[in-house]
PDB file of C-alpha atoms and ligand atoms in Angstrom:
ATOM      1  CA  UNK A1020      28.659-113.415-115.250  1.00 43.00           C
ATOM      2  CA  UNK A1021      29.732-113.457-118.699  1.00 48.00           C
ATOM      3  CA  UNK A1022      30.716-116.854-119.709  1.00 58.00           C
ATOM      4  CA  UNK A1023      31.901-116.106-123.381  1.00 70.00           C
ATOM      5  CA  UNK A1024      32.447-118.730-125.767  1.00 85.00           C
ATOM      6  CA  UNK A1025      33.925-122.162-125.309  1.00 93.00           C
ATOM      7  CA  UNK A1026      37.559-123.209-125.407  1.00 97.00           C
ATOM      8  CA  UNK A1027      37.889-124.729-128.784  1.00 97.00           C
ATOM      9  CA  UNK A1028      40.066-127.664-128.846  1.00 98.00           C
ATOM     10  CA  UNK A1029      40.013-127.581-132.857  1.00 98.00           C
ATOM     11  CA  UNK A1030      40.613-124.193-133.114  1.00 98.00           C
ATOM     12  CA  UNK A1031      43.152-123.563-131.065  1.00 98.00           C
ATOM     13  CA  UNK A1032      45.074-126.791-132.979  1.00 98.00           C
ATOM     14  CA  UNK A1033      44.448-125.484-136.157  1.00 98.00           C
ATOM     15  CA  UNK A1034      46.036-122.090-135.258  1.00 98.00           C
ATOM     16  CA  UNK A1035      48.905-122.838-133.216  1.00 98.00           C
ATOM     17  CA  UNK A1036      49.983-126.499-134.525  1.00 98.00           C
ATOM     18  CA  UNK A1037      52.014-126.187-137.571  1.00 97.00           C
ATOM     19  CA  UNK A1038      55.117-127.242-139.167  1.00 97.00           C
ATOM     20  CA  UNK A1039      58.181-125.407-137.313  1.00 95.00           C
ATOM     21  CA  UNK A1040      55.685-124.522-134.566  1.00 98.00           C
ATOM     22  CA  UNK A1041      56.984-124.945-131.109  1.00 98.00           C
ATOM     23  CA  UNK A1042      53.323-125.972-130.171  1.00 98.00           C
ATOM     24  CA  UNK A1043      53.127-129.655-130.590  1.00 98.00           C
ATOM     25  CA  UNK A1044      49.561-130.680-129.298  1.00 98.00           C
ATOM     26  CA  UNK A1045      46.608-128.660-127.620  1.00 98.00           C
ATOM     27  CA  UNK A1046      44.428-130.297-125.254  1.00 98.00           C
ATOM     28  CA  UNK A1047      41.387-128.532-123.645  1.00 98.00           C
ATOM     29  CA  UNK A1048      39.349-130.365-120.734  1.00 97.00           C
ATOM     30  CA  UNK A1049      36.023-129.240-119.229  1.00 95.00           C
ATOM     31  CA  UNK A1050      37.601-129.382-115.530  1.00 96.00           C
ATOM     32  CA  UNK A1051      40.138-130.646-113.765  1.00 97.00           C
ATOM     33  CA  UNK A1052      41.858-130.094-110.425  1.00 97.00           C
ATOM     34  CA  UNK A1053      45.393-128.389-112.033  1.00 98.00           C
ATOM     35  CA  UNK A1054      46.477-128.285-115.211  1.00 98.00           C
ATOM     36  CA  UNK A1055      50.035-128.103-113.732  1.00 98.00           C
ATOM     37  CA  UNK A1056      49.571-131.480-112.273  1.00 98.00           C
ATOM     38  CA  UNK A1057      47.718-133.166-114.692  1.00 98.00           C
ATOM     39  CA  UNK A1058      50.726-131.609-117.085  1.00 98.00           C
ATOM     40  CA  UNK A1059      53.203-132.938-115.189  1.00 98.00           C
ATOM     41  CA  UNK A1060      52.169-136.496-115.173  1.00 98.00           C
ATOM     42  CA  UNK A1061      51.841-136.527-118.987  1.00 98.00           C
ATOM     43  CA  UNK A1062      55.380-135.230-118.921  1.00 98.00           C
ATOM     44  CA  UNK A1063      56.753-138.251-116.653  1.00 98.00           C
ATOM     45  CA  UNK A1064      55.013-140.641-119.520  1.00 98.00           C
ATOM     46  CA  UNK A1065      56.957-139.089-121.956  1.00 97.00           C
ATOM     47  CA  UNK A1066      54.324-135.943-123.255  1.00 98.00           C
ATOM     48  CA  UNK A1067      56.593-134.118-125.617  1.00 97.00           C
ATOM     49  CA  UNK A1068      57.930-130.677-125.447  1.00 98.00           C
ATOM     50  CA  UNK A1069      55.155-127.939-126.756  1.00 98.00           C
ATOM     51  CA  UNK A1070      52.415-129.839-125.153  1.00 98.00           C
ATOM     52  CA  UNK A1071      49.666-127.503-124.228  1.00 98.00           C
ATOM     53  CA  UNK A1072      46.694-128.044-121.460  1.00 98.00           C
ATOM     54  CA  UNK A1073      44.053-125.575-121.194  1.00 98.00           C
ATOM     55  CA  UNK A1074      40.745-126.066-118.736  1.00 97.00           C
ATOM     56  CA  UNK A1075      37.853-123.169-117.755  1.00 94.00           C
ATOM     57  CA  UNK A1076      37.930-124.499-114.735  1.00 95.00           C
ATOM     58  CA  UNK A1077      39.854-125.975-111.576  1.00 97.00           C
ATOM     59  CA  UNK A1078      38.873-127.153-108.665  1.00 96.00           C
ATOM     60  CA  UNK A1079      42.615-127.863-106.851  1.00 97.00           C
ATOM     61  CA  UNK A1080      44.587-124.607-108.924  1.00 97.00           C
ATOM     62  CA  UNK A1081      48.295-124.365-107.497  1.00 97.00           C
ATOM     63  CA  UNK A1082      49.804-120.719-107.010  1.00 95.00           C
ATOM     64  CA  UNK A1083      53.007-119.484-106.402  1.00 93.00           C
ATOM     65  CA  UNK A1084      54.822-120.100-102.931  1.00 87.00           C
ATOM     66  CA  UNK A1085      52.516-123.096-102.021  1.00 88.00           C
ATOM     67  CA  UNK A1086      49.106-120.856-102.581  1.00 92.00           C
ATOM     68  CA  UNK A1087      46.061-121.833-104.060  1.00 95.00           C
ATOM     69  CA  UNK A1088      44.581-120.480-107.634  1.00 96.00           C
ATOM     70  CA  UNK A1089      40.924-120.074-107.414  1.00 92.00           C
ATOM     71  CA  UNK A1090      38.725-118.881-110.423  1.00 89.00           C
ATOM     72  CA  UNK A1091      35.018-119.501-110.718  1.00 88.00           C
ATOM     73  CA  UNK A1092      33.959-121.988-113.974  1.00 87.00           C
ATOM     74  CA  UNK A1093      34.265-120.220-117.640  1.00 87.00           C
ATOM     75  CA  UNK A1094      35.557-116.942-116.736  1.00 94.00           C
ATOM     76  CA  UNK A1095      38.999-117.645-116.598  1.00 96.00           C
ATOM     77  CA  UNK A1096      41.898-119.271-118.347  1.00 97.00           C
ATOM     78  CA  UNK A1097      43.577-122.341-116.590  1.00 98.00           C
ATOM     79  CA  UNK A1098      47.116-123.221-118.900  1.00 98.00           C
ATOM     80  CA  UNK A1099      49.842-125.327-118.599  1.00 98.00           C
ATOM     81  CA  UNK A1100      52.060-125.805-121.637  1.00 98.00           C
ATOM     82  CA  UNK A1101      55.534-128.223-121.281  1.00 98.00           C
ATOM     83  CA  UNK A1102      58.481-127.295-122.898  1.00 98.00           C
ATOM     84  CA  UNK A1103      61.928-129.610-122.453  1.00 98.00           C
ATOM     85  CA  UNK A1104      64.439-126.614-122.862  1.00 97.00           C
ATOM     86  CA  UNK A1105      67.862-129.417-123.471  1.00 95.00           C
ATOM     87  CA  UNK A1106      69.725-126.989-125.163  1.00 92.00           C
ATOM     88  CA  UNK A1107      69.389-124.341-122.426  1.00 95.00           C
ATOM     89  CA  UNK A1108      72.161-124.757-119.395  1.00 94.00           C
ATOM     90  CA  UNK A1109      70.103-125.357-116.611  1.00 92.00           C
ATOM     91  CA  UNK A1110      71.168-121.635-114.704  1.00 92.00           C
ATOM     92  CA  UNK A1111      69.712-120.116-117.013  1.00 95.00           C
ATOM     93  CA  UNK A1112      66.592-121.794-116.732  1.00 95.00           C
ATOM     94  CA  UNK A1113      65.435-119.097-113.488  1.00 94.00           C
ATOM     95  CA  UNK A1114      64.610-116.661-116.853  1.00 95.00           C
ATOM     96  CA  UNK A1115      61.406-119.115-118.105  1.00 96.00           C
ATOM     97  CA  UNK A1116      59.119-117.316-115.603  1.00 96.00           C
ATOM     98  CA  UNK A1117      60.264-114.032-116.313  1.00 97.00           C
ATOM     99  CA  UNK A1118      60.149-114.593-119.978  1.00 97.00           C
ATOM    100  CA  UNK A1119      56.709-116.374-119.514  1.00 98.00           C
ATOM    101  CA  UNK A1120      55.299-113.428-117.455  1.00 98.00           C
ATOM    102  CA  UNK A1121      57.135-111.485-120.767  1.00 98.00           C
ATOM    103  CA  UNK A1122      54.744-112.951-122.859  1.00 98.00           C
ATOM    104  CA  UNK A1123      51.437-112.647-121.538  1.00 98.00           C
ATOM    105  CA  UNK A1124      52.013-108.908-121.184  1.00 98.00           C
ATOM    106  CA  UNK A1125      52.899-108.838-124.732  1.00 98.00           C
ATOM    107  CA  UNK A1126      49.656-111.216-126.035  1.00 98.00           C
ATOM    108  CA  UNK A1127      47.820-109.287-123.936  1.00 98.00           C
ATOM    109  CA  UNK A1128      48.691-106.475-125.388  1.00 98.00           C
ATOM    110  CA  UNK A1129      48.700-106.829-128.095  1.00 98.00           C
ATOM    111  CA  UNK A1130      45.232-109.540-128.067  1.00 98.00           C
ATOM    112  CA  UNK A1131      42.846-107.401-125.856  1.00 98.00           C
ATOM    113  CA  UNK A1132      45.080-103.046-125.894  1.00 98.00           C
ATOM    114  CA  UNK A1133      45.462-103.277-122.291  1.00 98.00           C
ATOM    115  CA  UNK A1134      47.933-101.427-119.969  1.00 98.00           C
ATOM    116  CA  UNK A1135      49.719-105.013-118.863  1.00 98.00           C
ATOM    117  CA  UNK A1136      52.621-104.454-116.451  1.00 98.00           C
ATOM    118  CA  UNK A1137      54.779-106.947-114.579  1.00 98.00           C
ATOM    119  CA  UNK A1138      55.309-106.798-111.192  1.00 98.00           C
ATOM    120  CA  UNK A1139      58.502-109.106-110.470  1.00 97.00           C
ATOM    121  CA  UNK A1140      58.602-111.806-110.674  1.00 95.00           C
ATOM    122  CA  UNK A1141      55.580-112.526-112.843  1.00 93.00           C
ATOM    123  CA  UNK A1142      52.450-111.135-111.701  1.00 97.00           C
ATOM    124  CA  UNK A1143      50.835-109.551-114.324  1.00 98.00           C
ATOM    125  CA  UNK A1144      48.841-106.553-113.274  1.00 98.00           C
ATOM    126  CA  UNK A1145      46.534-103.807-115.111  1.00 98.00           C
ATOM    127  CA  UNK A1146      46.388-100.531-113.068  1.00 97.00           C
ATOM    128  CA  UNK A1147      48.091-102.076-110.472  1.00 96.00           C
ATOM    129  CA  UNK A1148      45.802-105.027-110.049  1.00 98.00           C
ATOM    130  CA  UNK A1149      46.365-108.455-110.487  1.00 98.00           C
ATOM    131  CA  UNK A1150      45.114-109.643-113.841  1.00 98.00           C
ATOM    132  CA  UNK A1151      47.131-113.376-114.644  1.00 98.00           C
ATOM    133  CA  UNK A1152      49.741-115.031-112.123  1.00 97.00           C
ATOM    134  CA  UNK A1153      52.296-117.559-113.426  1.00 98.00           C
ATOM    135  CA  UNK A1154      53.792-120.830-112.148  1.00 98.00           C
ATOM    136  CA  UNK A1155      56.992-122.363-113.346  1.00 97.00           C
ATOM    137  CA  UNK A1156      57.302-125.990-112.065  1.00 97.00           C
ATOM    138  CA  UNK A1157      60.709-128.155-113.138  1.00 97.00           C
ATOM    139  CA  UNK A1158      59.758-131.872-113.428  1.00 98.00           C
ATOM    140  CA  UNK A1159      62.038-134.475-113.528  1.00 97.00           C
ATOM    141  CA  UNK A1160      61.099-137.276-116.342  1.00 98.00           C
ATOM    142  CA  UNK A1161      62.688-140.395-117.754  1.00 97.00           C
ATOM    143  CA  UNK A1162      64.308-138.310-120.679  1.00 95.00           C
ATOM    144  CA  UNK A1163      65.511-135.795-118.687  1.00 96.00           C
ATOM    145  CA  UNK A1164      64.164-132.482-117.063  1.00 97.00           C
ATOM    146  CA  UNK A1165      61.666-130.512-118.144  1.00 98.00           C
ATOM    147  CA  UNK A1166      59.712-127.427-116.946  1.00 98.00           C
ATOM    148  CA  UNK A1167      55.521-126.736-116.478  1.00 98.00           C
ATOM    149  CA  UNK A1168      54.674-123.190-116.651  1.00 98.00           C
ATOM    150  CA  UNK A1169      51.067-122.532-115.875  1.00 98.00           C
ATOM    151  CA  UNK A1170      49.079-119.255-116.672  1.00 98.00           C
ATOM    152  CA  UNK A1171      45.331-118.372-114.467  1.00 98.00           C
ATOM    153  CA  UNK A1172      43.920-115.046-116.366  1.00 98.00           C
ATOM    154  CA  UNK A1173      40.659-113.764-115.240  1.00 98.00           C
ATOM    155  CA  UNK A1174      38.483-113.130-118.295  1.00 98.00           C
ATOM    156  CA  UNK A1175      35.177-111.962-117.912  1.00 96.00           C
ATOM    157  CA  UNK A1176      35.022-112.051-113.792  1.00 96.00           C
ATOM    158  CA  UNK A1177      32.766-109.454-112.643  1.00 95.00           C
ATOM    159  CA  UNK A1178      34.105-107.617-109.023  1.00 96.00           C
ATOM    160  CA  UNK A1179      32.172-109.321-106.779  1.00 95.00           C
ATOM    161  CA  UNK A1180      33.268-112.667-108.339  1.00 94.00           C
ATOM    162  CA  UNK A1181      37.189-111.893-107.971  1.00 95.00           C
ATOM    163  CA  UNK A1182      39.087-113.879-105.396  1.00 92.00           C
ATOM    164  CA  UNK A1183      40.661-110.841-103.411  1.00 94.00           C
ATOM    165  CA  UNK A1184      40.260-107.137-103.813  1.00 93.00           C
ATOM    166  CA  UNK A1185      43.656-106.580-105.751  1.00 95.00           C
ATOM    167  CA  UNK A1186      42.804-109.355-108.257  1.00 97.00           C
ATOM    168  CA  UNK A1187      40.892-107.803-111.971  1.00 98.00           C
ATOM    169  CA  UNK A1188      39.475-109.379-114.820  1.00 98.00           C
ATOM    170  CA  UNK A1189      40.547-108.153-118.391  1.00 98.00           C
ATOM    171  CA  UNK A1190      36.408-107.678-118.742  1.00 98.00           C
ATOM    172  CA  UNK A1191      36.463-105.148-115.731  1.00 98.00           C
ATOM    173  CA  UNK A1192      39.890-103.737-116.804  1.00 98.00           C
ATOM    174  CA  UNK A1193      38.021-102.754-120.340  1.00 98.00           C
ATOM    175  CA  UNK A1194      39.932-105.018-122.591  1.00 98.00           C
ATOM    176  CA  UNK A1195      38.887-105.370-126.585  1.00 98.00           C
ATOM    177  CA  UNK A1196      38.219-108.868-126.373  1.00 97.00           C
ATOM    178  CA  UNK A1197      37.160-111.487-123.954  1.00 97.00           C
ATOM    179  CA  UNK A1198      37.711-114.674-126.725  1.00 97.00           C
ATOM    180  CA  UNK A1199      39.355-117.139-124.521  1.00 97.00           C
ATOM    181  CA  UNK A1200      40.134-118.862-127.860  1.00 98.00           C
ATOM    182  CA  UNK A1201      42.037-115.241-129.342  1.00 98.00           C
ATOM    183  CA  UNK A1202      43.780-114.848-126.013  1.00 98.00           C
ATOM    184  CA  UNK A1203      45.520-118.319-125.496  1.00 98.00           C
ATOM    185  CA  UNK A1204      46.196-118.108-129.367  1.00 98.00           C
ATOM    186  CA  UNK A1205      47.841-114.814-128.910  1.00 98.00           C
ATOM    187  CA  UNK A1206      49.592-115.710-126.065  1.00 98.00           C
ATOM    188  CA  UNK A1207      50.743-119.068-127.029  1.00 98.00           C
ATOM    189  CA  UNK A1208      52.308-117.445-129.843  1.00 98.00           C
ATOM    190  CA  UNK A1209      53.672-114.561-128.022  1.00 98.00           C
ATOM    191  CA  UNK A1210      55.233-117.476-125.879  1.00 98.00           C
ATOM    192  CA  UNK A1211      56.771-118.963-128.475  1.00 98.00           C
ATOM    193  CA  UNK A1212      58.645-116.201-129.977  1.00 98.00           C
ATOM    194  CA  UNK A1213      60.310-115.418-126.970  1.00 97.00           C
ATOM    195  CA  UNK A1214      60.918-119.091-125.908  1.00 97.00           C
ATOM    196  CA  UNK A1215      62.694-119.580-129.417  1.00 96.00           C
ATOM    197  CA  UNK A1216      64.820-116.521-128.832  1.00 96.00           C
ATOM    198  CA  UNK A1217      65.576-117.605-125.735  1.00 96.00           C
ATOM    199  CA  UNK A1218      66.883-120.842-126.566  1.00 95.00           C
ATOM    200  CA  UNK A1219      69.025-119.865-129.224  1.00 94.00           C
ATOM    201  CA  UNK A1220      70.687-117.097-128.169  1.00 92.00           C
ATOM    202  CA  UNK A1221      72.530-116.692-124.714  1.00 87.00           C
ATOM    203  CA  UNK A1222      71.854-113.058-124.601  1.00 90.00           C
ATOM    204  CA  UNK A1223      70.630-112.802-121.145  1.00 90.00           C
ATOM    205  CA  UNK A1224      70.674-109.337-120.717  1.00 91.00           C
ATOM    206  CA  UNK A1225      68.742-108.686-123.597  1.00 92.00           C
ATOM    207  CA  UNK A1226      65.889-110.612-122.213  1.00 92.00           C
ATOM    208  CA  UNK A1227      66.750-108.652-118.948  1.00 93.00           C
ATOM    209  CA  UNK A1228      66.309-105.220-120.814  1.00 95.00           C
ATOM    210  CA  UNK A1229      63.059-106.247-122.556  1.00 96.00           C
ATOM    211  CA  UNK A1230      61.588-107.618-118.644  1.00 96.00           C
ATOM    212  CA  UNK A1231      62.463-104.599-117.204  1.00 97.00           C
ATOM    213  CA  UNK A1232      60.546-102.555-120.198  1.00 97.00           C
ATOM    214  CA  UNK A1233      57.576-104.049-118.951  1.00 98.00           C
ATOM    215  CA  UNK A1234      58.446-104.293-115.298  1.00 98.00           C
ATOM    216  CA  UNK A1235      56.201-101.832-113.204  1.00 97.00           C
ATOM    217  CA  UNK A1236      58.402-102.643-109.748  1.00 98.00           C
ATOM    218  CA  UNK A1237      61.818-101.557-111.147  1.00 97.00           C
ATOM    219  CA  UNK A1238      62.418 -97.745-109.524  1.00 96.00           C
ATOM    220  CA  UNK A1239      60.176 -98.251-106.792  1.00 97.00           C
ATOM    221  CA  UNK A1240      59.168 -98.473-103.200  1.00 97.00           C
ATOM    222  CA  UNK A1241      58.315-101.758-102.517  1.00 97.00           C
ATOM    223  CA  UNK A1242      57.994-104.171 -99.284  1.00 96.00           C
ATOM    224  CA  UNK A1243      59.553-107.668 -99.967  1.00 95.00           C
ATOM    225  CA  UNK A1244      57.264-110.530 -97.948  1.00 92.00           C
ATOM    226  CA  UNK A1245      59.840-113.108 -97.355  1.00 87.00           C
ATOM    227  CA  UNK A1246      58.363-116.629 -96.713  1.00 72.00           C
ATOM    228  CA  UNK A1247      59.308-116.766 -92.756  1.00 67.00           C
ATOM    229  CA  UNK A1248      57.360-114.185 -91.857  1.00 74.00           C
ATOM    230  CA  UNK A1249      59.542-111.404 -92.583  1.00 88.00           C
ATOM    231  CA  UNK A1250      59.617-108.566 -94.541  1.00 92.00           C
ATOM    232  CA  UNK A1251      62.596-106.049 -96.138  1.00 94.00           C
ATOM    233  CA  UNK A1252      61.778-102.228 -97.493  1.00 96.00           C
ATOM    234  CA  UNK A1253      63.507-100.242-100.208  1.00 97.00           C
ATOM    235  CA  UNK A1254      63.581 -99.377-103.419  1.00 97.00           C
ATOM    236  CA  UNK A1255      63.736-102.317-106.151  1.00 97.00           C
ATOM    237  CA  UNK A1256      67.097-101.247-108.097  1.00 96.00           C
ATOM    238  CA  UNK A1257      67.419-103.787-110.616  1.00 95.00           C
ATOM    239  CA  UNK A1258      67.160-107.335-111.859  1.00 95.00           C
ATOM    240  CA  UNK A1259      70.503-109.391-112.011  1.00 94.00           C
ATOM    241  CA  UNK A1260      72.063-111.804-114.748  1.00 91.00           C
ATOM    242  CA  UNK A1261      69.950-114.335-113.245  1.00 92.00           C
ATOM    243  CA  UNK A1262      66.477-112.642-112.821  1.00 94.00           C
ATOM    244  CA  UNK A1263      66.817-111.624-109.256  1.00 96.00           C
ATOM    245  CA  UNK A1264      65.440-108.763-107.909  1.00 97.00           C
ATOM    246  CA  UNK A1265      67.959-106.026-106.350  1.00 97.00           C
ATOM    247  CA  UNK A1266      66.573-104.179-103.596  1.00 97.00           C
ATOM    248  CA  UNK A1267      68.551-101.255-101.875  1.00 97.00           C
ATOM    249  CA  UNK A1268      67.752-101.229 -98.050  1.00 95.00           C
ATOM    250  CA  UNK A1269      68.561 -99.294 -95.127  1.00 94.00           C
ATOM    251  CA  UNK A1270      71.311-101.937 -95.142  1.00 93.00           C
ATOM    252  CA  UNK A1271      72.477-102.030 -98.023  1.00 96.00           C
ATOM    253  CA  UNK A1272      71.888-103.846-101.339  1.00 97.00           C
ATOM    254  CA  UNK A1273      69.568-107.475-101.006  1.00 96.00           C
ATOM    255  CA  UNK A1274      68.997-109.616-103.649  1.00 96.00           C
ATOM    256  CA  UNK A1275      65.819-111.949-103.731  1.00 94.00           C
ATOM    257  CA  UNK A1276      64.730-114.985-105.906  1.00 92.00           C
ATOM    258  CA  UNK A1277      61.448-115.649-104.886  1.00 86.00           C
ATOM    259  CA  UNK A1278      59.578-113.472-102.783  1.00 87.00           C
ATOM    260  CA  UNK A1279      56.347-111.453-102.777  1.00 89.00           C
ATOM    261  CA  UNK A1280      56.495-107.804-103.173  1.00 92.00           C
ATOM    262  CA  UNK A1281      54.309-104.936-102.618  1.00 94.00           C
ATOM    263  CA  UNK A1282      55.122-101.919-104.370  1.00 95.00           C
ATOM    264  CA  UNK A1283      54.381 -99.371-101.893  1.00 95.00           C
ATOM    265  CA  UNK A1284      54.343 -95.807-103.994  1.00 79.00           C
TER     266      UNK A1284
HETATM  267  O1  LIG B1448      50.118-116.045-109.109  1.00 67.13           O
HETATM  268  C1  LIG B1448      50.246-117.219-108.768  1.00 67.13           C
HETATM  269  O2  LIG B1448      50.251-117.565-107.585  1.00 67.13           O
HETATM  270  C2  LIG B1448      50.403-118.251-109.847  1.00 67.13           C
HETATM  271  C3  LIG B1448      49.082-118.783-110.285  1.00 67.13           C
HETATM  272  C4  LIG B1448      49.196-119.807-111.392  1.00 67.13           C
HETATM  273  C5  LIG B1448      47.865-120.406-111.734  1.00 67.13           C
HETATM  274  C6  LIG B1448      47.929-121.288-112.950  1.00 67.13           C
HETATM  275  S1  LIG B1448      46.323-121.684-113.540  1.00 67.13           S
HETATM  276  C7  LIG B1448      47.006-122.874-114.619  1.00 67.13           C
HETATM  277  C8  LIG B1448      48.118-123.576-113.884  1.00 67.13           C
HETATM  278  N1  LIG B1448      47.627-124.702-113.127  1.00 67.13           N
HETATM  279  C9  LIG B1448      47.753-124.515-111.808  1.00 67.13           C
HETATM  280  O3  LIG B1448      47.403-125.326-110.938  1.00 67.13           O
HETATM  281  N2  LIG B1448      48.301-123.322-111.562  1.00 67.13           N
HETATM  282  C10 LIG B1448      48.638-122.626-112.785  1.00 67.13           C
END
């Protein structure tokens, strides 16, 4: 296993923590159990918006639909950054995962010249294999609600180290650059840049038509795993004004919110 360099507290301050920045504070621990959680908390005592966790390590990660995140120690990112969007009605607030997922394709991108692709809602996948997932968590805090959005990569995990078949590493994947400190940089301020457009313009389906740029499910086949044991086929159509997914079935036209889909060709 490659372990690369350390997280760098100091570094990643000193490049993301300016005047006008969105990024407020960067904290990096050794290990923790989730850096959603722990995130969370801080929030409820009053952590300010642009406050950024980061860990190599957790032992208790959360995933999506009540999964767990596993990653072994030091070859993976663990994130959580807060972000009090006040100004943003809260309907439209269903778009921060999409937009996150948005902007770790982009850092990645641009940070490491890999193929990412989304698969809806936010799975980010090279080649068709899961590279970073993302989990948006609203918390409700003393001055109001707020919103946790967590980011696992896999760095430099080699293929017997990855937690399921489907899952890659950006090392296997071939990226330019394992730097944990250049990736969380880049993606930080890929974050931001979206976040800020986001909140200042209403423009929905202009953040739609960028998602869907970078969406790998849009056009095809896919199976949507429904949480009660059920599943729906069909081709994935669109995504609606509120970052939906719009299947076309045997049956006519479904729209999902949160589900887990396969893309099947
Ligand atoms: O694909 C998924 O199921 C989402 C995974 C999200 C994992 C990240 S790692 C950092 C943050 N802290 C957590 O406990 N989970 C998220």
């Amino acid at each position: 296993m490659n372990r690369g360099e350390p997280i760098d507290q100091l570094l990643l301050t000193e490049l993301l923590v300016k005047p006008g920045s969105l990024w407020r504070r960067v904290d990096v621990v050794a290990s923790t159990g989730s850096t959603n959680a722990d995130l969370a908390q801080k929030a409820r005592h009053g952590a300010e918006s642009g406050s950024v966790l980061v860990t190599g390590f957790q032992s208790a990660g959360r995933g999506r639909l009540g999964r767990s995140w596993v990653a072994p120690a030091e070859s993976s990112i663990a994130l959580s950054l807060l972000v009090r969007p006040d100004q943003v009605a809260s309907w439209r607030w269903t778009w921060l995962p999409l937009l996150t997922g948005l902007a770790v394709v982009e850092g990645l991108r641009r940070a490491a010249d890999v193929p990412a692709m989304l698969k809806w809602p936010n799975d980010v996948l090279v080649r068709e294999r899961k590279l970073a997932g993302i989990l948006a968590e609203r918390v409700e805090t003393p001055s109001g609600p707020a919103c946790v959005v967590g980011i696992g990569l896999n760095v430099s995990l080699a293929e017997d180290e990855l937690p399921v078949p489907t899952a890659t590493s950006l090392q296997l994947a071939g990226a330019a650059t394992t730097n944990r400190n250049t990736l969380i940089a880049t993606i930080l301020r890929a974050f931001a840049l979206i976040y800020q457009q986001w909140e200042s313009s209403d423009d929905d389906a202009a953040f739609g038509a960028a998602y869907i740029a970078r969406c790998a499910t849009i056009g095809r086949q896919v199976k949507v795993v429904l949480a009660a044991d059920s599943e729906v086929t069909g081709t994935a159509e669109a995504i609606d004004g509120d970052g939906r997914l719009v299947v076309r079935t045997a049956a006519g036209r479904r729209t999902f919110g949160a589900a887990d889909i396969v893309h099947l060709r």
